[in-house]
XYZ file of N, CA and C in Angstrom:
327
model
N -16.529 -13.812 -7.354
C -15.927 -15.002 -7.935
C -14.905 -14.593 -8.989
N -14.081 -15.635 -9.146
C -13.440 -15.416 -10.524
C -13.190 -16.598 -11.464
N -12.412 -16.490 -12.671
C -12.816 -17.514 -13.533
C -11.697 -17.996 -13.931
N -11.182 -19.038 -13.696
C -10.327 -20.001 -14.307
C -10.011 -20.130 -15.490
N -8.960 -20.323 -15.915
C -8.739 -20.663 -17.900
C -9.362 -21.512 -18.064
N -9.954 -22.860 -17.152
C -11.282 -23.777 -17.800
C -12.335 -23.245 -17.967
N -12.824 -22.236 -17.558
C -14.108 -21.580 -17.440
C -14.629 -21.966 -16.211
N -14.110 -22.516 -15.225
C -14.446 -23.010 -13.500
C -14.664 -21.169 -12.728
N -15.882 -20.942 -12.121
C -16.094 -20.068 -11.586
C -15.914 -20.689 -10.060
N -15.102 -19.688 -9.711
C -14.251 -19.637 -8.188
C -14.815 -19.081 -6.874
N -15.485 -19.379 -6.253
C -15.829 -17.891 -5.166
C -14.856 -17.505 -4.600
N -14.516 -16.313 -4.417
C -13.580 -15.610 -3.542
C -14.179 -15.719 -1.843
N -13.412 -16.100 -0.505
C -13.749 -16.070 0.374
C -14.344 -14.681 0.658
N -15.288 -14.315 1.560
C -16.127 -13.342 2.346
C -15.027 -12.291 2.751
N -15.037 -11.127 2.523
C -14.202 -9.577 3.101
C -14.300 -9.522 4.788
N -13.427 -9.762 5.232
C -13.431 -9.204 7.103
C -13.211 -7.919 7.097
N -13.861 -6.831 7.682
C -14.199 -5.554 7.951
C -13.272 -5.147 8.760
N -12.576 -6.079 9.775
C -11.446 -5.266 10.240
C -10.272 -6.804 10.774
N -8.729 -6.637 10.488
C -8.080 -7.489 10.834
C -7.103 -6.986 11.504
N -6.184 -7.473 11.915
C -5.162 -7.186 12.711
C -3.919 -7.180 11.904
N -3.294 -5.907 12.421
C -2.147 -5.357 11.277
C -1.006 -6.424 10.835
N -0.962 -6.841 9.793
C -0.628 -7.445 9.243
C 0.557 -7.752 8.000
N 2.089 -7.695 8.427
C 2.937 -6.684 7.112
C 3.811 -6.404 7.649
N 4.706 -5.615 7.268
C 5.964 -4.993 7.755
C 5.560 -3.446 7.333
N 5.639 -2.790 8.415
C 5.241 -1.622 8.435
C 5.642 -0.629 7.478
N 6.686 -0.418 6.929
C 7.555 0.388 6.045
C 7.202 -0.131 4.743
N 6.324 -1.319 4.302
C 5.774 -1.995 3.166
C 4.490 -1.352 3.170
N 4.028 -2.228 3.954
C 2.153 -2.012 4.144
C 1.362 -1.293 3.242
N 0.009 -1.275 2.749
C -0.402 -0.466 2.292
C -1.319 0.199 3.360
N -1.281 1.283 2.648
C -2.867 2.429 3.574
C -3.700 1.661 3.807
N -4.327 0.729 3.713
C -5.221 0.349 3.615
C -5.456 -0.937 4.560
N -4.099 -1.645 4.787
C -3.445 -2.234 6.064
C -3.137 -1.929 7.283
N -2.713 -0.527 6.967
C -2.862 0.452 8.489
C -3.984 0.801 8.872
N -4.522 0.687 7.830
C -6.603 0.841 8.337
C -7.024 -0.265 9.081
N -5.886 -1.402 9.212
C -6.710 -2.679 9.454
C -7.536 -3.269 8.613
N -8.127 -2.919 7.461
C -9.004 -3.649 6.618
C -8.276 -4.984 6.146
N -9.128 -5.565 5.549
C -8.680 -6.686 5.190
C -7.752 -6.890 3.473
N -6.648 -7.304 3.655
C -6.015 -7.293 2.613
C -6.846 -7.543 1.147
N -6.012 -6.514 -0.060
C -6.618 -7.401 -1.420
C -5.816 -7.465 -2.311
N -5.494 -7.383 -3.504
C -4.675 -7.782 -4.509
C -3.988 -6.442 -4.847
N -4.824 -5.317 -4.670
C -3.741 -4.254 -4.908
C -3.164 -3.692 -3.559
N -3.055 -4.361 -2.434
C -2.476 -4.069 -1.362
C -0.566 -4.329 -1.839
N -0.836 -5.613 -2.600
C 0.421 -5.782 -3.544
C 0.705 -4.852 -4.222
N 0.123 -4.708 -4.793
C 0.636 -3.305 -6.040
C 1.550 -2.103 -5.072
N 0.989 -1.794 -3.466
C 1.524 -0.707 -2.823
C 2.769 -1.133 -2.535
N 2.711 -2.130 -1.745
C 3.970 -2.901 -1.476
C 4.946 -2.911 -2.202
N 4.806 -3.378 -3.555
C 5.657 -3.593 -4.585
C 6.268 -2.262 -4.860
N 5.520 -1.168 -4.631
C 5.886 0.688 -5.285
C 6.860 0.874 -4.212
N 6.304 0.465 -3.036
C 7.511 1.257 -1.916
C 8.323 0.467 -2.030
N 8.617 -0.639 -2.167
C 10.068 -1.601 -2.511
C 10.651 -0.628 -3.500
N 9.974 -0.813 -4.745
C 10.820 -0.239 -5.640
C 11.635 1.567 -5.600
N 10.744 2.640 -4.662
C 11.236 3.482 -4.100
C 12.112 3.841 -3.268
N 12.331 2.271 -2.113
C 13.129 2.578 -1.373
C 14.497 2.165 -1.744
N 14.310 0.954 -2.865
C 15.207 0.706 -3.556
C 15.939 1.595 -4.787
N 15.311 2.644 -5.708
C 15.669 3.912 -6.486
C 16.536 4.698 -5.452
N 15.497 5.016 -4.379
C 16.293 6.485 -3.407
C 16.977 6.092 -2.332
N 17.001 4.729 -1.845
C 18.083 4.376 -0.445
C 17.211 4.587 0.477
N 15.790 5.025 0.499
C 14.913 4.945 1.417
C 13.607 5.474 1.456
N 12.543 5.902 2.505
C 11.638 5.843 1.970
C 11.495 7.320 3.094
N 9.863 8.244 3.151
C 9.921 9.059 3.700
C 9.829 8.654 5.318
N 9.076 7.167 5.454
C 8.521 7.225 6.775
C 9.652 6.389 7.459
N 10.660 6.220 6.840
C 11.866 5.209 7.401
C 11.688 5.463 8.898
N 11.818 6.646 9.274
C 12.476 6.830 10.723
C 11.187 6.624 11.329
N 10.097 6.599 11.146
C 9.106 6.084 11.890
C 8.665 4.766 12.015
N 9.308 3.557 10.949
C 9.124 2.718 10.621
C 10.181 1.686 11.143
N 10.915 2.101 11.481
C 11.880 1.540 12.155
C 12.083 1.906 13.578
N 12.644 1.549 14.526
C 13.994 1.629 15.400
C 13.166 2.285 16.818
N 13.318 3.564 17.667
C 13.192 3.800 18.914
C 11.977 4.961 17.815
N 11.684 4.835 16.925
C 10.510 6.460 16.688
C 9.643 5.499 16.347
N 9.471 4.457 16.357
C 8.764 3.593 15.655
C 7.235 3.960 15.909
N 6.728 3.959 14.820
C 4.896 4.782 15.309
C 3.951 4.491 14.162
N 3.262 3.642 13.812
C 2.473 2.833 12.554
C 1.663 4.092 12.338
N 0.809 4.527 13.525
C -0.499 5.714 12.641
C 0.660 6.966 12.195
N 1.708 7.275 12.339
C 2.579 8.606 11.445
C 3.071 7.889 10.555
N 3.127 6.874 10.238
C 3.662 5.669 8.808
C 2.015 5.939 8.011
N 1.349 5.961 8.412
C 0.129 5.602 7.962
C -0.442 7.325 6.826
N -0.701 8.196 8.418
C -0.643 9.164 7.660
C 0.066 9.764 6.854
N 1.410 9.538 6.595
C 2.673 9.887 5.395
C 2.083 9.314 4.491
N 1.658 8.094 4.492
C 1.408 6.953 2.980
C -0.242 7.444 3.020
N -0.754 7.846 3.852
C -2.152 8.480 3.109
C -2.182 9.719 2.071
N -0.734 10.985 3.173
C -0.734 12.171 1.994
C 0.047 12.166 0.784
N 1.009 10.930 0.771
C 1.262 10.246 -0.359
C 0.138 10.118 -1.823
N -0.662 9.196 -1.164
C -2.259 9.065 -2.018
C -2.669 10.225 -2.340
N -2.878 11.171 -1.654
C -3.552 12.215 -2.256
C -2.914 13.330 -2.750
N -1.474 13.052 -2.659
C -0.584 14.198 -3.461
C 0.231 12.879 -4.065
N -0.230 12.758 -5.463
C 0.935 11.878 -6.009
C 2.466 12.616 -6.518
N 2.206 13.487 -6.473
C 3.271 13.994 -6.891
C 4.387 13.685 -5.577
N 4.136 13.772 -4.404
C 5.378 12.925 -3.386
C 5.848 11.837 -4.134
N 5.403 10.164 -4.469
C 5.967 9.474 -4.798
C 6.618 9.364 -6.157
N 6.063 10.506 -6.782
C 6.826 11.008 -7.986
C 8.203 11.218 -7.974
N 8.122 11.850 -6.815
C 9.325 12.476 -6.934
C 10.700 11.368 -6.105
N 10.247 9.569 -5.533
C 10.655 9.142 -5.358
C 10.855 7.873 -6.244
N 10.292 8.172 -7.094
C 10.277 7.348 -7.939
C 10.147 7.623 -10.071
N 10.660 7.025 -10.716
C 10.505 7.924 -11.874
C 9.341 7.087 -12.619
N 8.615 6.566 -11.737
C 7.294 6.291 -12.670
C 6.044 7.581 -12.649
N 5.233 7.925 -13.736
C 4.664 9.157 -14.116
C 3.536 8.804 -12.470
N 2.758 10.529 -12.991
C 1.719 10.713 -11.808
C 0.598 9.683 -12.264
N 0.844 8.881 -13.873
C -0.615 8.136 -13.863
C -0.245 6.770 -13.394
N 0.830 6.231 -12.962
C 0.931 5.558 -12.319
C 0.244 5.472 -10.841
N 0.306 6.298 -10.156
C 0.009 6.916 -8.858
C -1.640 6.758 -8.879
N -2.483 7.703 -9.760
C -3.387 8.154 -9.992
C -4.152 6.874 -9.939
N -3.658 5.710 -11.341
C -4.345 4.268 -11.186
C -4.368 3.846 -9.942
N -3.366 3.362 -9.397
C -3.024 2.893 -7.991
C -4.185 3.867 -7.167
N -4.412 4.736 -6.971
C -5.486 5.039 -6.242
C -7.107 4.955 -6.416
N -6.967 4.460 -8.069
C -8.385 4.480 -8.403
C -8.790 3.170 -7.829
N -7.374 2.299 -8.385
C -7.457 0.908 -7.971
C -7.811 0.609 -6.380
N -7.069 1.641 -5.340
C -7.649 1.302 -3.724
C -9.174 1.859 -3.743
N -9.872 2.480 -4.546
C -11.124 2.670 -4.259
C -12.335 1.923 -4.566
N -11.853 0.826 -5.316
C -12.615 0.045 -5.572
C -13.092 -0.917 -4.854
């Protein structure tokens, strides 16, 4: 649940375990290419690769994400070794590695 500025407690609808891909692929988070079901920091990913592809003119998985190479699980695995080497989106972006670092603590929750 969550709580309203009246103090009104909210239930959040029930988690679906698996959905159908959902997004624009070159956005998406990891966690969308998993098929899981979207959550609030699925935004947060989204929002990082906008802002990366917008800093550098593009992103690493462009050419897979687009056009005749088009291939979601090699989009997927790029934005997984992303996660676990923050230092990649570091270097596409000039926000620090604890940016990165949160953002991943945040998908583990």
């Amino acid at each position: 649940t969550f709580r309203l500025g009246s103090g009104l407690d909210v239930p959040l609808r029930p988690s679906i375990s698996t959905t159908p891909f959902r997004g624009t692929t070159m956005y998406a988070s990891p966690s969308v290419h998993r098929l899981r079901d979207q959550r609030r920091f699925d935004d947060l990913y989204s929002v990082l690769y906008t802002y990366a592809d917008f800093v550098n003119g593009g992103l690493p998985w462009r050419k897979y994400a687009t056009g005749k190479d088009k291939c979601k699980e090699t989009v997927r695995e790029i934005k997984e070794g992303s996660r676990s080497e923050p230092a990649l989106m570091c270097e596409l972006t000039d926000l620090g590695p604890e940016f990165y670092e949160a953002l991943g603590r945040a998908g583990e929750v």
